[in-house]
mmCIF file of C-alpha atoms and ligand atoms in Angstrom:
data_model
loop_
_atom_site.group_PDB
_atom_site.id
_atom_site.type_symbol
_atom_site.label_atom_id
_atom_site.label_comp_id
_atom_site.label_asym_id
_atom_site.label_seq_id
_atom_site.Cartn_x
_atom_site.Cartn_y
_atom_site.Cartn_z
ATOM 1 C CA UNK A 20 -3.759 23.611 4.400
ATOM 2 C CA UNK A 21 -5.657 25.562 2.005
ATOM 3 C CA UNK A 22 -4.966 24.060 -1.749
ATOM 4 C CA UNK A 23 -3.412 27.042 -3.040
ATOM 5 C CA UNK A 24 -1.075 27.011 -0.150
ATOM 6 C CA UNK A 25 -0.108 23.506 -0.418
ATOM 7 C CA UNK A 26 0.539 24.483 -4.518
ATOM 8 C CA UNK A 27 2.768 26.924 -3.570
ATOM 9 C CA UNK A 28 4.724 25.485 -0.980
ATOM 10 C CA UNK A 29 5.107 22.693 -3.184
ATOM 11 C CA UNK A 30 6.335 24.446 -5.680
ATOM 12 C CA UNK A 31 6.393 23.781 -9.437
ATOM 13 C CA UNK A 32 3.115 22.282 -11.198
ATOM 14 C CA UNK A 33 3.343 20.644 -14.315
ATOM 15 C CA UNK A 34 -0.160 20.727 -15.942
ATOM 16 C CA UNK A 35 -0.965 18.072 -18.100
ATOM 17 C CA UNK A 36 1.159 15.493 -16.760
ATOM 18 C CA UNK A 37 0.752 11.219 -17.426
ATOM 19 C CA UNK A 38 -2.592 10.905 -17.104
ATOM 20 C CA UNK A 39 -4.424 13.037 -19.238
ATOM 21 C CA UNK A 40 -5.924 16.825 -18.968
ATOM 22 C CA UNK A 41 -8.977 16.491 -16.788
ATOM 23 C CA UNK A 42 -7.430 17.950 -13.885
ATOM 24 C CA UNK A 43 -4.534 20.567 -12.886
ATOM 25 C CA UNK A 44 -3.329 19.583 -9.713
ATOM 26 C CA UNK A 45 -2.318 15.647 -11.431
ATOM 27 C CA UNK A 46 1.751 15.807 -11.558
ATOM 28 C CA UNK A 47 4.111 17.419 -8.874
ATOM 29 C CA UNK A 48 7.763 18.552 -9.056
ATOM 30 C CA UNK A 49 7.453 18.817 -5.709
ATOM 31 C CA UNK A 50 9.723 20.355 -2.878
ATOM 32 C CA UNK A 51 7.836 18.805 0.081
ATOM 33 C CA UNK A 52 7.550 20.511 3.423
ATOM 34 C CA UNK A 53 7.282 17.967 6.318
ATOM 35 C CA UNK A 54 5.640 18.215 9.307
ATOM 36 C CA UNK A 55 8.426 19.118 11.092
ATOM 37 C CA UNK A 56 9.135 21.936 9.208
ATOM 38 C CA UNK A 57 12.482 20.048 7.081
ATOM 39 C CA UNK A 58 12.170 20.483 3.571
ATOM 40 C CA UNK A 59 12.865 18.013 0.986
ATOM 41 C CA UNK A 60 14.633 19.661 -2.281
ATOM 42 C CA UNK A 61 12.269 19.161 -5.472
ATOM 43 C CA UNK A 62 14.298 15.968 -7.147
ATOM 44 C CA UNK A 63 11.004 14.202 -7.198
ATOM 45 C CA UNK A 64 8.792 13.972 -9.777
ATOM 46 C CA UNK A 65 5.618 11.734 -9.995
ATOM 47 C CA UNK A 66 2.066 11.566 -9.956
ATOM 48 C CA UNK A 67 0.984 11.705 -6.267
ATOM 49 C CA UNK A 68 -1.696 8.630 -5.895
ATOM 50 C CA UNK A 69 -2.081 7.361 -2.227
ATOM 51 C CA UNK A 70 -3.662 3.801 -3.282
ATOM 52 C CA UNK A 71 -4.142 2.741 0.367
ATOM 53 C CA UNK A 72 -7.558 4.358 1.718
ATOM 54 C CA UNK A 73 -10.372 3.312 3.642
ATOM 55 C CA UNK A 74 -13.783 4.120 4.115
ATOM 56 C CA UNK A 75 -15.749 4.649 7.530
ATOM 57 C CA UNK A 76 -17.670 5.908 9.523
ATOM 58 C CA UNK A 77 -15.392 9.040 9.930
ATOM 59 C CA UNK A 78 -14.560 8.908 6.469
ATOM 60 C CA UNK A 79 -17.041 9.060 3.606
ATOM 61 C CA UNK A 80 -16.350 8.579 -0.131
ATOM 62 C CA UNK A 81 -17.259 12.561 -0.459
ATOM 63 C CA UNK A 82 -14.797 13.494 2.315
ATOM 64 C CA UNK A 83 -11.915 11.303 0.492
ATOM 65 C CA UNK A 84 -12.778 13.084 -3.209
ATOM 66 C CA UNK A 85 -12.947 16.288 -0.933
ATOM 67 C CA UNK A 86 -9.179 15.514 -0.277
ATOM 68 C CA UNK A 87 -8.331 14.767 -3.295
ATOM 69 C CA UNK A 88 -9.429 18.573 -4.550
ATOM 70 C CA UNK A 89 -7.660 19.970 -1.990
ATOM 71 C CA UNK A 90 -4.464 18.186 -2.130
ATOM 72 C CA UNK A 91 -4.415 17.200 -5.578
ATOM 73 C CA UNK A 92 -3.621 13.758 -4.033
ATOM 74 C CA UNK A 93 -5.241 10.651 -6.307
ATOM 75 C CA UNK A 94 -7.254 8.425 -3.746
ATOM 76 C CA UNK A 95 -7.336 4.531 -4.200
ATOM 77 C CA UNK A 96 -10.136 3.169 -1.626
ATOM 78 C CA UNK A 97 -10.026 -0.554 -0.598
ATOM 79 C CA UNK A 98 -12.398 -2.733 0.922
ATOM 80 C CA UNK A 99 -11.561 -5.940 2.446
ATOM 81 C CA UNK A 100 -12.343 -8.937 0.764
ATOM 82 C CA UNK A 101 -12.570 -11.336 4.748
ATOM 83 C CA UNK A 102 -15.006 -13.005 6.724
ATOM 84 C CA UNK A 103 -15.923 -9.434 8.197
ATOM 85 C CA UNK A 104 -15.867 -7.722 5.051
ATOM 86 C CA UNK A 105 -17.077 -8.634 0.948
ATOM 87 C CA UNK A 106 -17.752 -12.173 1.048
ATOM 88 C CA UNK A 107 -19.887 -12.816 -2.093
ATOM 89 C CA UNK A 108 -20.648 -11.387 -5.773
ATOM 90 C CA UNK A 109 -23.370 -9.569 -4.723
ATOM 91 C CA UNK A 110 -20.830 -7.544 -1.587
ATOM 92 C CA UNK A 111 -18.309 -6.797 -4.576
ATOM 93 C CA UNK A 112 -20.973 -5.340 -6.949
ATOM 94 C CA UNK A 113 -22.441 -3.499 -4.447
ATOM 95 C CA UNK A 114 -18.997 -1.789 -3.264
ATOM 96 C CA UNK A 115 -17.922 -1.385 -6.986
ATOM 97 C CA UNK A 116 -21.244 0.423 -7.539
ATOM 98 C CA UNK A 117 -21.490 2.757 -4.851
ATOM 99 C CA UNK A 118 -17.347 4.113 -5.726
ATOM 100 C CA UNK A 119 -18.119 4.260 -9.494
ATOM 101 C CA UNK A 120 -19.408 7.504 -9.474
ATOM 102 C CA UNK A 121 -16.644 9.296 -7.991
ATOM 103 C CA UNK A 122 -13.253 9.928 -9.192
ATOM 104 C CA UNK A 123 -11.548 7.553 -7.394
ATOM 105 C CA UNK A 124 -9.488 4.044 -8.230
ATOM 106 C CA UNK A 125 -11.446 1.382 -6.337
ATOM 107 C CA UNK A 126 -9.220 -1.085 -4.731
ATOM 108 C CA UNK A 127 -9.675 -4.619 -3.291
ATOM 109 C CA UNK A 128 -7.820 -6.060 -0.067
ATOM 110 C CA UNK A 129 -8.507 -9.538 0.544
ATOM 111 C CA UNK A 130 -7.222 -10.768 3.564
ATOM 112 C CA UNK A 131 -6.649 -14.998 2.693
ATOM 113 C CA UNK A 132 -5.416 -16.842 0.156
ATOM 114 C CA UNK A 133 -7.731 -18.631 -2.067
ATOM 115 C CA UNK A 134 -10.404 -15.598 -1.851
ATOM 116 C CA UNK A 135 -10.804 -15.033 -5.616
ATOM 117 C CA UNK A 136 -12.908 -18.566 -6.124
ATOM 118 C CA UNK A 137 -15.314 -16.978 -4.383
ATOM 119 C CA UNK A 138 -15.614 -13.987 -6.973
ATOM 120 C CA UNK A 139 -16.513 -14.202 -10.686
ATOM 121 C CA UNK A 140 -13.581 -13.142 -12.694
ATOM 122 C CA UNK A 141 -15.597 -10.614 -14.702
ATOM 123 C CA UNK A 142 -16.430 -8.915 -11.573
ATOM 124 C CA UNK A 143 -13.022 -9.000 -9.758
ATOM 125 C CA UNK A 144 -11.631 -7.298 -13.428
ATOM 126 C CA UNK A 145 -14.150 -4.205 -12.754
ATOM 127 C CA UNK A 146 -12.106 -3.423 -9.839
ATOM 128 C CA UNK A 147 -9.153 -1.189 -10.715
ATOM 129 C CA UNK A 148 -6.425 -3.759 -8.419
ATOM 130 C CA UNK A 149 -5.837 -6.069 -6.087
ATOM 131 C CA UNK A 150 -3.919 -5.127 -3.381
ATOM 132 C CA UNK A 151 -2.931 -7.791 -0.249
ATOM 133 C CA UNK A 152 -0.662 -7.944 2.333
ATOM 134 C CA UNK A 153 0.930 -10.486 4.922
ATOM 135 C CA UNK A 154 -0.575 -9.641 8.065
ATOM 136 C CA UNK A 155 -2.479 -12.709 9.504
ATOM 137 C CA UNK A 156 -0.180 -15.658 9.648
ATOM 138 C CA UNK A 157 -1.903 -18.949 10.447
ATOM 139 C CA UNK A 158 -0.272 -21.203 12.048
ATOM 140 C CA UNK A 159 2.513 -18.483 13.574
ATOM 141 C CA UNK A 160 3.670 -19.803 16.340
ATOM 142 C CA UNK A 161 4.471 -22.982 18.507
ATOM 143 C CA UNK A 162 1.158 -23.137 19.640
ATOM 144 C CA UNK A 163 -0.580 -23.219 16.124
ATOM 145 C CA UNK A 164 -2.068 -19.872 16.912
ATOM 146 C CA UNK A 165 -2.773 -17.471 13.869
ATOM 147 C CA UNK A 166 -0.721 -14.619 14.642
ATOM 148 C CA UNK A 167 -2.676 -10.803 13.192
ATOM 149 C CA UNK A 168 0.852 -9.047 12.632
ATOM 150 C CA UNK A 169 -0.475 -5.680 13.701
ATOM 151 C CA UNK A 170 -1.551 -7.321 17.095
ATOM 152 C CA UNK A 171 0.317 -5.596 20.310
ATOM 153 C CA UNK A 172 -0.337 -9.392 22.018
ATOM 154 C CA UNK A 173 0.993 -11.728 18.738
ATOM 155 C CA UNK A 174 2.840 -14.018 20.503
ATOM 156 C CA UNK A 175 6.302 -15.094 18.793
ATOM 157 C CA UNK A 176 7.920 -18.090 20.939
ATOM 158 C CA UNK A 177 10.770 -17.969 18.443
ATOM 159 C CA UNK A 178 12.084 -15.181 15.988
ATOM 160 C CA UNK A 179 13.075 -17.698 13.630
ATOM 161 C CA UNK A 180 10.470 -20.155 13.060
ATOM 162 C CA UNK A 181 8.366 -17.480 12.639
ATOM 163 C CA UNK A 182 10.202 -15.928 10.034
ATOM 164 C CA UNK A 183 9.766 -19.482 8.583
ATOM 165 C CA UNK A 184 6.375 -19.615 8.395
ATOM 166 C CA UNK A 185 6.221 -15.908 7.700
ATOM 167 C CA UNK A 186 7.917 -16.280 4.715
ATOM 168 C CA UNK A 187 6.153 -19.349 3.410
ATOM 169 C CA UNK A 188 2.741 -16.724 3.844
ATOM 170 C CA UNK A 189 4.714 -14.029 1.857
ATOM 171 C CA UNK A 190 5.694 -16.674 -0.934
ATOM 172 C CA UNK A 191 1.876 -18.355 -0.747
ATOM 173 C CA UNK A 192 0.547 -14.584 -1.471
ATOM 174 C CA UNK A 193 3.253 -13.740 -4.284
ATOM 175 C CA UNK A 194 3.608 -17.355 -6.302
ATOM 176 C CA UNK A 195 -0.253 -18.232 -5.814
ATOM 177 C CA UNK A 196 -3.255 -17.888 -8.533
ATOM 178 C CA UNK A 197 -5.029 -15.388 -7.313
ATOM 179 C CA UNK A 198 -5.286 -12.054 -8.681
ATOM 180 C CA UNK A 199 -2.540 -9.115 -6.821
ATOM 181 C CA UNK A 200 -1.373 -5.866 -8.195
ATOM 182 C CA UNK A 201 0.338 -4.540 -4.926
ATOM 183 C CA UNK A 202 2.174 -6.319 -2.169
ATOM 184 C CA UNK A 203 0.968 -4.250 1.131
ATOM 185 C CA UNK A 204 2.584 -3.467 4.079
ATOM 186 C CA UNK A 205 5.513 -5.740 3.184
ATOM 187 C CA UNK A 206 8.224 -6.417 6.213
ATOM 188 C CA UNK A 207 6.209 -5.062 9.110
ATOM 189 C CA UNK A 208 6.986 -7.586 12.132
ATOM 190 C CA UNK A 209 4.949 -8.238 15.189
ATOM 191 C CA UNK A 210 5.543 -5.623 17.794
ATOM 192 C CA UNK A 211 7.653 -8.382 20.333
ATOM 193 C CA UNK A 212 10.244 -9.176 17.504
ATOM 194 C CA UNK A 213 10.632 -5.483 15.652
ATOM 195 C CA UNK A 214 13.402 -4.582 17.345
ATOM 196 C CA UNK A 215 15.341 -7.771 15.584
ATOM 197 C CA UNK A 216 13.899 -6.249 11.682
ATOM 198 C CA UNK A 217 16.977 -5.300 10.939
ATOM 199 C CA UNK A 218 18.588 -9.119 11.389
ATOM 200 C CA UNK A 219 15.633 -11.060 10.711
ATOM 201 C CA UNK A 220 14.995 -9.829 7.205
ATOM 202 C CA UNK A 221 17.966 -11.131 5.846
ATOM 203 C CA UNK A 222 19.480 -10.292 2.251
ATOM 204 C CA UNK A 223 18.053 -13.869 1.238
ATOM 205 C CA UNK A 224 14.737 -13.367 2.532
ATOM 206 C CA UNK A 225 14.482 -10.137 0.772
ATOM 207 C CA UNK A 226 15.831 -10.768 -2.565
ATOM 208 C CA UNK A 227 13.269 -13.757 -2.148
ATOM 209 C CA UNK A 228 10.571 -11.209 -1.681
ATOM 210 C CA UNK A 229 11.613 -9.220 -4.632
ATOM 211 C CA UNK A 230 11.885 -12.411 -7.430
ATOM 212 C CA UNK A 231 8.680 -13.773 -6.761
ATOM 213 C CA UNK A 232 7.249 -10.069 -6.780
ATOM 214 C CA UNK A 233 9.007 -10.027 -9.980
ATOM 215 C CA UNK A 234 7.450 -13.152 -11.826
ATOM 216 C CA UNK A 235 4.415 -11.562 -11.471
ATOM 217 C CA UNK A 236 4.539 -7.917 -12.090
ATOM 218 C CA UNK A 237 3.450 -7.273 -8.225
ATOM 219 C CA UNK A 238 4.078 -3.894 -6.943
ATOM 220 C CA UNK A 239 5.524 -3.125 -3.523
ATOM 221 C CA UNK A 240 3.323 -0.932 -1.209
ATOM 222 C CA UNK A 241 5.349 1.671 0.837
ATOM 223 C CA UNK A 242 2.946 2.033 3.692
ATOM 224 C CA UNK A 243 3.282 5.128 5.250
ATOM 225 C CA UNK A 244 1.426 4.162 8.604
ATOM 226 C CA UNK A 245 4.118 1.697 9.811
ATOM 227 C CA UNK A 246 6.801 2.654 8.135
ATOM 228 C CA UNK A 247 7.856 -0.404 5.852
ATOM 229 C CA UNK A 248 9.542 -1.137 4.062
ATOM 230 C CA UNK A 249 12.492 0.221 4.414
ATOM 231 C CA UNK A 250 15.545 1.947 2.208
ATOM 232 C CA UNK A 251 17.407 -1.089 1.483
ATOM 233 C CA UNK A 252 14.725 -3.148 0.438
ATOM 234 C CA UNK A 253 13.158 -0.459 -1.886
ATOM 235 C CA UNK A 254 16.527 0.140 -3.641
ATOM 236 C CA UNK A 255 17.196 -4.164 -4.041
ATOM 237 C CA UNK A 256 13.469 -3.678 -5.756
ATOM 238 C CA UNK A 257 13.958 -1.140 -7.070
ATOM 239 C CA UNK A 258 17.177 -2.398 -9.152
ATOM 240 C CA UNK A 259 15.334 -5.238 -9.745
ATOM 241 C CA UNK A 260 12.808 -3.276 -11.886
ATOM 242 C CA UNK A 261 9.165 -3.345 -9.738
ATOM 243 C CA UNK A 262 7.404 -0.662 -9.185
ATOM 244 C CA UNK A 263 5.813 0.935 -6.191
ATOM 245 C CA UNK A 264 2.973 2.687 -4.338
ATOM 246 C CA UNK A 265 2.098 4.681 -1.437
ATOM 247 C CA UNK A 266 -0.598 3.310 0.529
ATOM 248 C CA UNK A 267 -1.413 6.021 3.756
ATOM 249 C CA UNK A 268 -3.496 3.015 4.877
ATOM 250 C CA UNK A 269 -5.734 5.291 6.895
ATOM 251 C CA UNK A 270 -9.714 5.693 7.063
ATOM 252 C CA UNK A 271 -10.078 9.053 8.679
ATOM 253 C CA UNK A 272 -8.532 12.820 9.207
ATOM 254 C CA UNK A 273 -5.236 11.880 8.518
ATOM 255 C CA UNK A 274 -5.779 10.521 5.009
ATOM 256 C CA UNK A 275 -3.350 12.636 2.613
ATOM 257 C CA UNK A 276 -0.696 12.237 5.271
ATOM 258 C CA UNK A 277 2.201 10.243 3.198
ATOM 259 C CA UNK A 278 5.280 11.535 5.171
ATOM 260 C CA UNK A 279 7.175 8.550 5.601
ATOM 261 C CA UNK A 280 6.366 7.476 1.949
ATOM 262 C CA UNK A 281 7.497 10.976 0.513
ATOM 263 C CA UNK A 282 10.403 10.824 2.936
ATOM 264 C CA UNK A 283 11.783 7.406 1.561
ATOM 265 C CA UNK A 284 10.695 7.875 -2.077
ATOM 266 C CA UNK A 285 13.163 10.789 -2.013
ATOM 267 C CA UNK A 286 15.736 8.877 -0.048
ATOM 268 C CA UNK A 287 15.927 6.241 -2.693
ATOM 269 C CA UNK A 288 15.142 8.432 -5.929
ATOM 270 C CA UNK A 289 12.223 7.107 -7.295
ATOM 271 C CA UNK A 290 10.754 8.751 -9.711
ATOM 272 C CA UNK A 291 7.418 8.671 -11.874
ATOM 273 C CA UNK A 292 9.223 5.610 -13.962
ATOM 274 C CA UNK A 293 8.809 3.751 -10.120
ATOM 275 C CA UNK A 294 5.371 4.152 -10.055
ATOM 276 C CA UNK A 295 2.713 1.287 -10.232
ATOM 277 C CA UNK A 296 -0.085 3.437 -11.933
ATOM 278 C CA UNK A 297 -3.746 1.804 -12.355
ATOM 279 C CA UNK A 298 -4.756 1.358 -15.786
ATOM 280 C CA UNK A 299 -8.323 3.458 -16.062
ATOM 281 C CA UNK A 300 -8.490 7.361 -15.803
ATOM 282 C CA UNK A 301 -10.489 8.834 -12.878
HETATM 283 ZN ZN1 ZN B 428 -6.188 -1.605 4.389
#
C-alpha cells in the first residue's frame, strides 16, 4: 500500500506526537483496516513501533528503514546474542555500528541466561534494549532433552512437568541479573501441548509471570507471529501497570504486518500510556 493510502485509510494523523518533530507519520489515531477487510473503530491511540525485526538475507537494514517511510511504522532490529549469533565484544560493536546510521532502535535478543558476562556493560548500554524470550528450555522433558519451543518435533512426555520446568525458565529470565527490557513471545507452548494453553497457563502461573515482570520494569512483547499472549493475560498486566510492545518478529516481506498485535491492543484498550517506548530518538 502506497503511504498516502495507508494515511488515509488510517485516518487521523496527529503531527508532532511523543517523540519529537523529526518526522510526520510518528503518532496514529488510527482506524485500522485488516486484512480481511474488518475495520477496527479509531479508539487507539499510540505511537506505532514494531520492536521485533530481523535482518537477512531477504531483508536489509535499507529495506526495513524503506518500511518504515512507507508505513510510518518505527522499526526495532534485533540480533541474537547465541552460540550462532554475537558471541563476543567485538560481534556487538560491530552490529551496533553497522545499525547506527539509520533511524532505527537497535535491539538485542540473547537466547541463554548468563549471556551478559560475556559483554562489557558499556557496550551492552549502547544498545537501545534487551529483549529475550523463553523459547529453548533445557532440560524440558523426561529425557533431559532441551526442548526449542517453536520446534514442530519438541517432545513433551507430560504437560505438567513441563510447565514446571517451563516456568522455572520464565522466572530464571525475569528474577535473574542480566540486563531485559522486553519479555518476548511470552506463553507460546510447544505445538503437541497448545491445544491445553488455555488450562495449562493457569491464573497462578500468570499472575507469577506478571510480578516478577513487575519487580523489574520488564515489558511484555505481544508477538504478532504466534499470536501470544493472549487477552486475559494482557489485561492481568495490564492492571498490574507494565507496559507492552509489538514485536512482528519477522525478517522479510511481511515485516510491518502487526495484525494480531493491533487486533488485541484494541481488544484490551491499550493506549499510548501502555507502551514500553525506548529511551533515544531515531
Ligand atoms: Zn527474534
Amino acid at each position: 500500500m502506497e503511504r498516502k493510502t495507508f494515511l488515509k485509510t488510517t485516518g487521523l494523523l496527529i503531527a508532532g506526537g511523543l517523540m519529537g518533530k523529526t518526522r510526520a507519520t510518528e503518532r496514529y489515531l488510527a482506524d485500522e483496516v485488516m486484512s480481511n477487510g474488518s475495520t477496527i473503530p479509531a479508539t487507539s491511540d499510540y505511537l506505532m513501533m514494531d520492536l521485533h525485526v530481523h535482518r537477512s538475507n531477504k531483508q536489509t537494514i535499507e529495506d526495513i528503514v524503506a518500511k518504515s517511510e512507507k508505513t510510518g511504522i518505527r522499526f526495532g532490529v534485533m540480533q541474537n546474542i547465541a552460540p550462532w549469533g554475537m558471541k563476543s565484544d567485538a560481534d556487538l560493536k560491530a552490529y551496533i555500528d553497522e545499525l547506527k546510521p539509520y533511524p532505527v532502535y537497535i535491539g538485542l535478543q540473547p537466547m541463554m541466561p548468563g549471556w551478559s558476562k560475556n559483554f562489557s556493560p558499556e557496550l551492552i548500554a549502547q544498545a537501545d534494549y534487551v529483549a529475550m524470550d523463553p523459547q529453548v528450555v533445557s532440560n524440558g522433558n523426561g529425557y533431559n532433552e532441551t526442548i526449542n519451543v517453536w520446534e514442530y518435533a519438541s517432545y513433551i512426555d507430560d504437560p505438567e512437568t513441563f510447565m514446571g520446568r517451563n516456568m522455572q525458565h520464565y522466572m530464571t529470565i525475569l528474577t535473574g541479573d542480566d540486563p531485559i527490557n522486553i519479555f518476548a513471545c511470552p506463553l507460546f507452548l510447544p505445538a503437541s501441548i497448545e491445544r491445553e494453553y488455555h488450562k495449562l497457563w493457569t491464573k497462578k502461573r500468570l499472575q507469577q509471570i506478571i510480578d516478577a515482570a513487575r519487580a523489574r520494569n520488564i515489558a511484555i512483547e505481544i508477538n504478532d507471529l504466534v499470536r501470544v499472549p493472549h487477552e486475559e493475560f494482557i489485561l492481568m498486566a495490564k492492571r498490574a501497570g507494565l507496559k507492552f510492545t509489538f514485536g512482528s518478529d519477522t525478517r522479510d516481506e511481511k515485516t510491518g504486518r502487526l495484525d494480531y498485535c493491533k487486533y488485541i491492543a484494541q481488544k484490551c484498550q491499550l493506549t499510548q500510556k501502555d507502551f514500553y517506548i525506548p529511551e533515544r530518538e531515531i
